XYZ file of C-alpha atoms in Angstrom:
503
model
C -3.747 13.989 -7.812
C -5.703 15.609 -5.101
C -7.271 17.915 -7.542
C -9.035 14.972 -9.253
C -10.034 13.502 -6.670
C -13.623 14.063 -4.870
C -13.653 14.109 -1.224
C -16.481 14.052 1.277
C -17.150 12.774 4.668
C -20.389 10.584 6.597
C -21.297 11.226 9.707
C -19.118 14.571 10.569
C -15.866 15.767 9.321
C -12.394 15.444 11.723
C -9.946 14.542 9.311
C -11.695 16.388 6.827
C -12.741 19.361 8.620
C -12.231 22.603 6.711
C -12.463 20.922 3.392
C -15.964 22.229 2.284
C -14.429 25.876 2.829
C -11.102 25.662 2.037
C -8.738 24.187 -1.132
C -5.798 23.612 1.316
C -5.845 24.863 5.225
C -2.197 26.747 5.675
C -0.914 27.698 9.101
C -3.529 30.427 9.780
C -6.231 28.528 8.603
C -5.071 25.158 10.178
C -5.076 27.127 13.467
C -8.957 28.752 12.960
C -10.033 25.038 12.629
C -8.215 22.432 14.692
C -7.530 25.288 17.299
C -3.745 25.168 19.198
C -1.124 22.373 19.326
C -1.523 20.224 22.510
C 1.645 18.109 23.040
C 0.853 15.422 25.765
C 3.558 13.935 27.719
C 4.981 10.513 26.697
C 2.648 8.707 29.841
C -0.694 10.471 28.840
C -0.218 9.877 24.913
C 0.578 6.113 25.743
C -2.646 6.120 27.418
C -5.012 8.052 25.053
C -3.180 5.775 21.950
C -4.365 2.370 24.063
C -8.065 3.531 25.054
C -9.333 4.155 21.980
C -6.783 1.531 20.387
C -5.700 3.612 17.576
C -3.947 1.764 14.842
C -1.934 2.600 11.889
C -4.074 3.334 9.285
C -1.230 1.759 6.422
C -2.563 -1.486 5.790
C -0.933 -3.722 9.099
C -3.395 -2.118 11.544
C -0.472 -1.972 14.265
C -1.003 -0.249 17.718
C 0.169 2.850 17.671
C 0.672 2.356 21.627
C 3.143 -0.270 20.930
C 5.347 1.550 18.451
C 4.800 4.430 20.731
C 6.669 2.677 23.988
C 9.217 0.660 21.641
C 10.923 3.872 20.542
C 10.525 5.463 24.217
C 12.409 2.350 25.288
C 15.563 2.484 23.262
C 15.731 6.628 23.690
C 14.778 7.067 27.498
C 17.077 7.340 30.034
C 16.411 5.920 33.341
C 16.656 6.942 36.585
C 15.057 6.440 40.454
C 11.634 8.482 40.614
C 10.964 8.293 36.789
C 7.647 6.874 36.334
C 7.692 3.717 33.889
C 5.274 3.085 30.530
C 2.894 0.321 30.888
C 4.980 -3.451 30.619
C 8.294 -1.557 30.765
C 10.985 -2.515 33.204
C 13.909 -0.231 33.810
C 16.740 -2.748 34.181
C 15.507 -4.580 30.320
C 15.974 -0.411 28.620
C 18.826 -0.519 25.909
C 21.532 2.771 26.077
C 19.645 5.913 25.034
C 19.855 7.396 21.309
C 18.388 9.800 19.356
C 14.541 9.769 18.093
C 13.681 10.106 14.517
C 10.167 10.073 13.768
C 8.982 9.706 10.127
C 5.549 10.478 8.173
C 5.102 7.393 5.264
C 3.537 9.672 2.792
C 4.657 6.669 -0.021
C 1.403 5.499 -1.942
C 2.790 3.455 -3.739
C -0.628 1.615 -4.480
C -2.808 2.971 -8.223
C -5.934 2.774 -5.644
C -5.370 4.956 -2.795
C -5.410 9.044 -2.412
C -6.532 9.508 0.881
C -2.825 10.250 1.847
C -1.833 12.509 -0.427
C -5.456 13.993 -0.168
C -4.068 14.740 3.620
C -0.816 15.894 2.306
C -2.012 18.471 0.349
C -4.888 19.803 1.994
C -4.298 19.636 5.471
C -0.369 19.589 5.568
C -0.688 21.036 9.204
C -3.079 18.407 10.738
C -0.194 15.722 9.647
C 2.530 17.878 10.907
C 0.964 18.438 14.289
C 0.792 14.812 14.688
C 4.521 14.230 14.375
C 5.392 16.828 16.345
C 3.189 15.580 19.042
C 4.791 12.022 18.696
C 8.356 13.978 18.668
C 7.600 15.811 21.449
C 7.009 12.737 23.185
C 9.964 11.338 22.406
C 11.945 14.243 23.470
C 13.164 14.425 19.890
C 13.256 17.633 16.853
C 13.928 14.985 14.202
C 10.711 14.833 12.022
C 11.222 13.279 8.200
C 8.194 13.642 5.605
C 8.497 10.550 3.096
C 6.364 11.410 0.032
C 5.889 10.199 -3.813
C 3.933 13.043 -5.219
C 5.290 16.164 -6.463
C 2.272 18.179 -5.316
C 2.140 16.214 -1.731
C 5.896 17.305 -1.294
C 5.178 21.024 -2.367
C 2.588 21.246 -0.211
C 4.401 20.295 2.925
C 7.704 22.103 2.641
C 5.544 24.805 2.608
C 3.308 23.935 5.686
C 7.194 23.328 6.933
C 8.638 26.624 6.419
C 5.569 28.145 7.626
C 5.847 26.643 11.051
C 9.745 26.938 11.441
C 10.087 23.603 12.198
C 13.222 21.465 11.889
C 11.944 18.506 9.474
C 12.731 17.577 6.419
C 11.131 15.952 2.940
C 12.675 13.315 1.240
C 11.535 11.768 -1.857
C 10.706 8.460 -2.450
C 10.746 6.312 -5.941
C 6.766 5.454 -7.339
C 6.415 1.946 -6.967
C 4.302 -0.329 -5.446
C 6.680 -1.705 -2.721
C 8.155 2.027 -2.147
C 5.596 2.204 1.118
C 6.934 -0.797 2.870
C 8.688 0.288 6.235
C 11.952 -0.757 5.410
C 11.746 0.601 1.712
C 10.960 3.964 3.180
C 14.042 3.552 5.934
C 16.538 2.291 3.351
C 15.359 5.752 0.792
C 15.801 8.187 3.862
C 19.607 6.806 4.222
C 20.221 6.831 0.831
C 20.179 3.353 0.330
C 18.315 1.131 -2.474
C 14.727 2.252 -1.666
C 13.392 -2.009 -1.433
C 12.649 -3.942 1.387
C 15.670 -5.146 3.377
C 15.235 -8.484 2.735
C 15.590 -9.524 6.763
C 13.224 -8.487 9.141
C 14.112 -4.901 11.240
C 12.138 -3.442 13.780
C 12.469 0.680 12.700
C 11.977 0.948 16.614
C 15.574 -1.144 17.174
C 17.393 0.492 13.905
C 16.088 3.085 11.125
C 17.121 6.016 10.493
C 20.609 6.649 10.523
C 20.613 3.306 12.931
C 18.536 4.903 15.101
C 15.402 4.133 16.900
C 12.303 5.096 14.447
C 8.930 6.220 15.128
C 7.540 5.054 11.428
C 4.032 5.538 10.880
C 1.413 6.580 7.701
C 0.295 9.639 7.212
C -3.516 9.561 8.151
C -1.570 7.846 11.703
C -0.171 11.229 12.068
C -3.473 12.585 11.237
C -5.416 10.608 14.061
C -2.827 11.613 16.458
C -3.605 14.913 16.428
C -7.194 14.311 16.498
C -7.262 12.353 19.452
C -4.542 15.043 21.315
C -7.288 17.662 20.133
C -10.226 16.072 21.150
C -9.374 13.406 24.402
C -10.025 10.089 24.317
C -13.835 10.240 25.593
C -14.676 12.715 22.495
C -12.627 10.855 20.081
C -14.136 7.459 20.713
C -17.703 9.423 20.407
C -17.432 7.911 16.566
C -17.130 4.629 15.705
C -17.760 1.440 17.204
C -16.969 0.101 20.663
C -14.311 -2.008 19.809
C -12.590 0.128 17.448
C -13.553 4.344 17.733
C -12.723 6.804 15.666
C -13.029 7.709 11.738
C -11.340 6.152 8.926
C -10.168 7.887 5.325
C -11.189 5.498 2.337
C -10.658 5.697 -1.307
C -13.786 4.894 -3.423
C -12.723 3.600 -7.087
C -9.102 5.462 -6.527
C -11.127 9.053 -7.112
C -13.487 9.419 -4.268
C -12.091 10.167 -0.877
C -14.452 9.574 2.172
C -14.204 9.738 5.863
C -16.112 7.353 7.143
C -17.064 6.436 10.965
C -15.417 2.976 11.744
C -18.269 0.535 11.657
C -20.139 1.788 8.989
C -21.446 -1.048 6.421
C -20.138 -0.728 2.943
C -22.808 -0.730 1.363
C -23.353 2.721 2.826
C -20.354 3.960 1.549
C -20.484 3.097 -1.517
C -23.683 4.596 -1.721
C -22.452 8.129 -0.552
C -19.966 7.628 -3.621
C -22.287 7.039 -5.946
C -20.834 3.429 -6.948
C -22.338 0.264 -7.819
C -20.693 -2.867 -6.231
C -20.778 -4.326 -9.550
C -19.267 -7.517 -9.979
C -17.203 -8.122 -6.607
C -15.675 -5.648 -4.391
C -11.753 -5.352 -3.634
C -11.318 -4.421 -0.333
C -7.793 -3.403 1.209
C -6.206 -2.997 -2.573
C -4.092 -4.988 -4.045
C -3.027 -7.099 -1.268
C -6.544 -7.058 0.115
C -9.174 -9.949 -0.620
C -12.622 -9.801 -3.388
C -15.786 -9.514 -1.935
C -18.553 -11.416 -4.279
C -21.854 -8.545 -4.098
C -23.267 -11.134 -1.095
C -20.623 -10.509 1.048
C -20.733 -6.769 0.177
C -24.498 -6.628 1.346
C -22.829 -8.282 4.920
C -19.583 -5.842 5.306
C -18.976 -3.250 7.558
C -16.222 -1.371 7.759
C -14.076 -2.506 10.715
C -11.458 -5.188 11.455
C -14.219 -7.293 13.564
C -16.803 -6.437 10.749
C -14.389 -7.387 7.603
C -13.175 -10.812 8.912
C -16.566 -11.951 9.294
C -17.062 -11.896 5.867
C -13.055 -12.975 4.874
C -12.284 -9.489 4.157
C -10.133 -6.904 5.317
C -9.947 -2.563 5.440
C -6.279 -2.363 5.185
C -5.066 0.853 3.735
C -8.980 1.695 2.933
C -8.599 1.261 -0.594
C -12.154 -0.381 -2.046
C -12.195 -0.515 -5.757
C -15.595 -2.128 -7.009
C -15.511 -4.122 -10.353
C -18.235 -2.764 -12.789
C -20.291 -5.000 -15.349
C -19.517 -5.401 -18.341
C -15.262 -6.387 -18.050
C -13.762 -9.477 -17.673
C -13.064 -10.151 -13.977
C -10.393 -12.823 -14.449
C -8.969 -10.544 -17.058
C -8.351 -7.917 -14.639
C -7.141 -10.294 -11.883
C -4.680 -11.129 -14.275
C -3.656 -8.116 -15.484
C -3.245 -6.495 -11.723
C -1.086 -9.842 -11.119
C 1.049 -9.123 -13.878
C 1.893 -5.858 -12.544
C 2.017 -6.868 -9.055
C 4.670 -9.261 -10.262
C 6.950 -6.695 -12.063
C 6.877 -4.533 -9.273
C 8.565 -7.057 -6.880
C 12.081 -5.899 -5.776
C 13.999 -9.797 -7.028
C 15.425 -10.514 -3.736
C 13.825 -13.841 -3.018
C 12.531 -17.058 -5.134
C 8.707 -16.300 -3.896
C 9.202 -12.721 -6.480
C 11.459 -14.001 -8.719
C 9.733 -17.091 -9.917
C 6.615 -17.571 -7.862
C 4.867 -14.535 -9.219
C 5.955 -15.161 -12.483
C 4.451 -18.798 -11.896
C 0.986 -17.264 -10.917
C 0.716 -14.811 -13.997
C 1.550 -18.067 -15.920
C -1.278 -20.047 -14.391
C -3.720 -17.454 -14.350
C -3.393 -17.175 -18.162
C -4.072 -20.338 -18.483
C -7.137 -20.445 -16.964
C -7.845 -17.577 -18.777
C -8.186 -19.555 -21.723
C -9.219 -22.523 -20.624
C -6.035 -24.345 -20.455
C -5.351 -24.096 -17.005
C -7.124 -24.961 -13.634
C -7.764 -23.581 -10.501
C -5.226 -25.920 -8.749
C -2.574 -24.702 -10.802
C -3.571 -21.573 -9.887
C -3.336 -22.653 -5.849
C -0.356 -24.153 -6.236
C 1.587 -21.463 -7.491
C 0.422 -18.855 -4.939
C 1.105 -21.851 -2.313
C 4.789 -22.012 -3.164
C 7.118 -20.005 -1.049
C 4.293 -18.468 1.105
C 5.379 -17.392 4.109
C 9.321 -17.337 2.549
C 9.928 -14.122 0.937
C 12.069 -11.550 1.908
C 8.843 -9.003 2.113
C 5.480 -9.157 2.785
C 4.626 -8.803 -1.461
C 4.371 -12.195 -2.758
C 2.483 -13.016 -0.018
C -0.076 -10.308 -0.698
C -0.018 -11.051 -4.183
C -1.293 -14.702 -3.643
C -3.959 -13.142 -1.288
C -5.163 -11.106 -3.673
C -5.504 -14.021 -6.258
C -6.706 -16.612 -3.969
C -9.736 -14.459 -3.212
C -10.332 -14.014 -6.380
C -10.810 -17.515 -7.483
C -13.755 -17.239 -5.352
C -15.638 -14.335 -6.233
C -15.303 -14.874 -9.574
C -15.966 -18.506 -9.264
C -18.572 -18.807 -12.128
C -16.562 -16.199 -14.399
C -13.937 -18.935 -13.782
C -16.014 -22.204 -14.617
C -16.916 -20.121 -18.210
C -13.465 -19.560 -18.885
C -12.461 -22.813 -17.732
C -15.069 -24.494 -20.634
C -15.134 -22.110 -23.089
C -11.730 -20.760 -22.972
C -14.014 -16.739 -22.513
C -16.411 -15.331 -20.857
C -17.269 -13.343 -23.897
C -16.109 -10.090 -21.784
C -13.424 -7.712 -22.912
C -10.969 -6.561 -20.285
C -11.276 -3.201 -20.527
C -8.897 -2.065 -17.425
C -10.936 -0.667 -15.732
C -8.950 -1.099 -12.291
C -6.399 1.638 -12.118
C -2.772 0.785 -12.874
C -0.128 3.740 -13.320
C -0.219 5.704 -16.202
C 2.591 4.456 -18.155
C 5.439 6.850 -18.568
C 6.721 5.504 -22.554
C 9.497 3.302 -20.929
C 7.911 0.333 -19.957
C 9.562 -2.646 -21.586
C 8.156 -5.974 -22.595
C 10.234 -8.928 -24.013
C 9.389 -10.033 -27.603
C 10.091 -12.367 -30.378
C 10.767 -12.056 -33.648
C 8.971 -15.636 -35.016
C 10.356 -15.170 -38.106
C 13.651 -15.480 -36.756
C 13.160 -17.375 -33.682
C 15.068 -21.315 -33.954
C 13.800 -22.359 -30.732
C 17.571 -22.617 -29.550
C 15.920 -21.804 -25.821
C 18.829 -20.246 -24.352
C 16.348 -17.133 -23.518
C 14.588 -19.355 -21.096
C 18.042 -20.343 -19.673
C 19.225 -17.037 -19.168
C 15.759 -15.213 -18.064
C 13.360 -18.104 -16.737
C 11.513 -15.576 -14.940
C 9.997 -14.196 -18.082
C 10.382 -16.648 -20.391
C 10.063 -20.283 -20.589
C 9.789 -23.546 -22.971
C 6.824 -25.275 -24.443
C 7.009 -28.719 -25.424
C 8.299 -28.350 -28.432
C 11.022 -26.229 -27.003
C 9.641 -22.729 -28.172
C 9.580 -20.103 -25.786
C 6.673 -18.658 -24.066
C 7.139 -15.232 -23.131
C 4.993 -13.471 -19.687
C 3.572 -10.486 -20.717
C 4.140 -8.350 -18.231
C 6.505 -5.560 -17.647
C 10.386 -5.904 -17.453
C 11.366 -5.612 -13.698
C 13.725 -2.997 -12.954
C 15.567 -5.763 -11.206
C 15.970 -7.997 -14.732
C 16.943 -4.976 -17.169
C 20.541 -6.369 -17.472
C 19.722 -9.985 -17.391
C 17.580 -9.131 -20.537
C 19.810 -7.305 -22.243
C 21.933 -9.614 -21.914
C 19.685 -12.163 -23.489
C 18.780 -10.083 -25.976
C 22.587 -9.903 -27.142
C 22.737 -13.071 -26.489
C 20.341 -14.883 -28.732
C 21.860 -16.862 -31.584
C 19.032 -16.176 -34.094
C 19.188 -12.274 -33.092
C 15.035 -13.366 -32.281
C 14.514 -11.448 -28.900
C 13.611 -7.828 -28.813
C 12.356 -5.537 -26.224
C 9.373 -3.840 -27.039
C 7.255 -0.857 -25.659
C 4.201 -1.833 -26.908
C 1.922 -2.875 -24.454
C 0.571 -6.693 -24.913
C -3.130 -7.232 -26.242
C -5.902 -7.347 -23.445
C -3.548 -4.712 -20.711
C -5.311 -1.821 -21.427
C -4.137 0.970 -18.933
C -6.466 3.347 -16.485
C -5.308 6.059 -14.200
């Protein structure tokens, strides 16, 4: 991907340094640029973390501090004279273990490069950072979780070149493959979804042990902020929150970008017309309407004053001329096959909101229906997905109010939905469920057997969501499929009318 993708910087490269004379920076090149590994001491990278209060740059926005000392506390080993971390008390430490520290290269989201931009051109400035964080830890155990075939290239190379001990392991493209505990349960081998129950990587992850789990442009920052000190580092940026941030513009423009910057700026330096509405944060980030865009700047403080957030630093704008509820619908009715199944907020609420939002799409719905479906279960499921789903929606149906009240009274805006926010490309094996009307008796036992995609109208007809087949419901629709008395239901490849696809 990183080929495609443009990538320039605001306000001075750090992240991005080398870039304008270089295609990728290997060892010898790395070394000319960001100059020699510096491996603080557990204490001293503590400190440097909580000064400049770096976070992780996935999407949460944790402290890096924090995850820091929570792994130092399960691994450390106590004794008389030892100095402690900030909060820590010796007689609360658990019995020592082994370290693992792991690099979420999974971008799982259409939107975002900026990772894999990192990956693949500056393999070593990711690298360092985990081995500064490992060094820390008194640990050699260093894991590289990445999506892309190039990205992984890339850094078993940087890896052989350095001689280090760490490994790559390859994760599954989908949208909930970057999720902590996704990217813990792939590196064991496991089902590579969410666990279902909340666990702290720092208390069990790898192998059961304690986890330092952090994305890559984390790493990245790291070894920044080793490189430069914390008075240097927090030279960009705001006050509050120093430092520079890696954004992708429209999913093909790559920026670094001094934290605090307004948007409008950005998008500027990309070229890119705010359009419609902004996303901010992807797709479990919130719609800017082009008022709020004027107000945004690009910080934590800066996007909740206008009910935004920077999250992963995806920003995709929508252009004129498409459909916005279309797309909000469409993006829904991937989000909702990409769920893992485990819970009733994937399994039936995001069903429930593609549902509602095609109503309103043509006028039979409201926006209450809409709110009540991404109400139900919020807060309930087993990950953090349906919950970023609704979020995603719910912002929505205020951007686009007016788009809404047309559709709402006319049943159209008189837009096409052209697609033009990016979705995978698909790979030929996508199913859909269909029916055969010809055949079809309304006997309704395919809305008995798969209510998540299919359910009853009045007359006791099915109604069948368009949206992808879950890898999570392929037997339960096969099943139906052999299952239907009339021989009506089919499975189709074809994708449904209005869901046209972008990379």
């Amino acid at each position: 991907m990183s080929g495609a993708v443009t990538v320039s910087n605001i306000g001075g490269a750090r992240l991005t340094l080398g870039f304008d004379r270089f295609d990728r920076l290997d060892l010898e090149r790395h070394k000319a640029v960001h100059g020699r590994l510096i491996t603080p001491a557990l204490p001293e990278l503590v400190e440097m973390a909580e000064r400049v209060d770096l976070r992780g740059r996935g999407g949460a926005g944790f402290p890096f501090a924090r995850k820091l000392m929570a792994v130092a506390a399960r691994i450390r080993h106590p004794s008389s004279d030892e100095v402690l971390l900030p909060g820590e008390r010796a007689d609360r430490r658990r019995p020592a273990a082994d370290a693992v520290v792991v690099v979420n290269g999974a971008e799982g989201e259409p939107g975002s490069a900026k990772d894999k931009v990192l990956l693949t051109r500056a393999p070593h400035l990711v690298l360092d950072g985990a081995s500064i964080a490992a060094s820390a830890l008194g640990t050699q155990r260093i894991v590289v979780a990445v999506e892309d075939d190039e990205a992984a290239r890339s850094v078993r190379a940087a890896i052989v070149e350095r001689r280090m001990p760490a490994r790559v392991v390859r994760l599954t493209e989908r949208f909930i493959s970057g999720q902590a505990g996704a990217v813990i349960r792939a590196i064991n081998g496991e089902q590579p979804i969410p666990p279902g129950q909340k666990v702290r990587a720092s208390d069990s992850g790898v192998d059961d042990c304690p986890t330092l789990l952090s994305n890559t442009e984390t790493f990245a920052q790291v070894a920044v902020l080793a490189s430069l000190g914390s008075d240097l580092y927090a030279f960009s940026g705001t006050d509050d929150e120093p430092g520079t941030t890696l954004l992708t513009i429209g999913g093909t423009h790559v920026v670094e970008a001094p934290i605090g910057i307004p948007l409008q700026a950005v998008l500027k330096e990309c070229d890119t017309p705010v359009g419609q509405g902004v996303l901010v944060g992807g797709y479990h980030g919130m719609w800017l309407d082009p008022a709020a865009v004027s107000r945004a700047t690009l910080s934590r403080k800066g996007m909740k004053a206008v009910d935004g957030t920077v999250g992963a630093g995806i920003i995709l704008p929508l252009t004129e001329g498409t459909c916005p509820l279309g797309e909000v619908t469409r993006i829904a009715s991937y989000l909702a096959a990409q769920s893992a199944g485990q819970c009733g907020p994937c399994r039936l609420g995001l069903p429930d909101v593609v549902r509602t939002l095609n109503a309103l799409c043509d006028g039979s719905g409201t926006v209450n229906d809409v709110r009540r479906a991404c109400g139900i279960g919020r807060g309930r499921g087993a990950c953090s997905h349906p919950d970023g789903t609704a979020r995603f929606v719910l912002s929505a149906l205020e951007a686009f109010a007016e788009d809404i009240r047309i559709h709402r009274y006319g049943g159209t805006c008189g837009q096409p939905v052209f697609g033009v926010l990016p979705l995978p490309v698909p790979t030929g094996s996508e199913g859909r469920v269909a029916i055969d009307w010809s055949r079809c008796d309304g006997h309704g036992l395919c809305a008995y057997l798969v209510p998540e995609l299919i359910q009853l109208d009045r007359y006791g007809f099915p109604v069948v969501l368009g949206s992808d087949i879950p890898v999570w419901m392929e037997r339960d629709v096969q099943k139906a499929v052999a299952m239907c008395p009339a021989l009506a239901l089919r499975v189709t490849t074809d994708p449904p009318k209005g869901a046209a696809r972008r990379s």
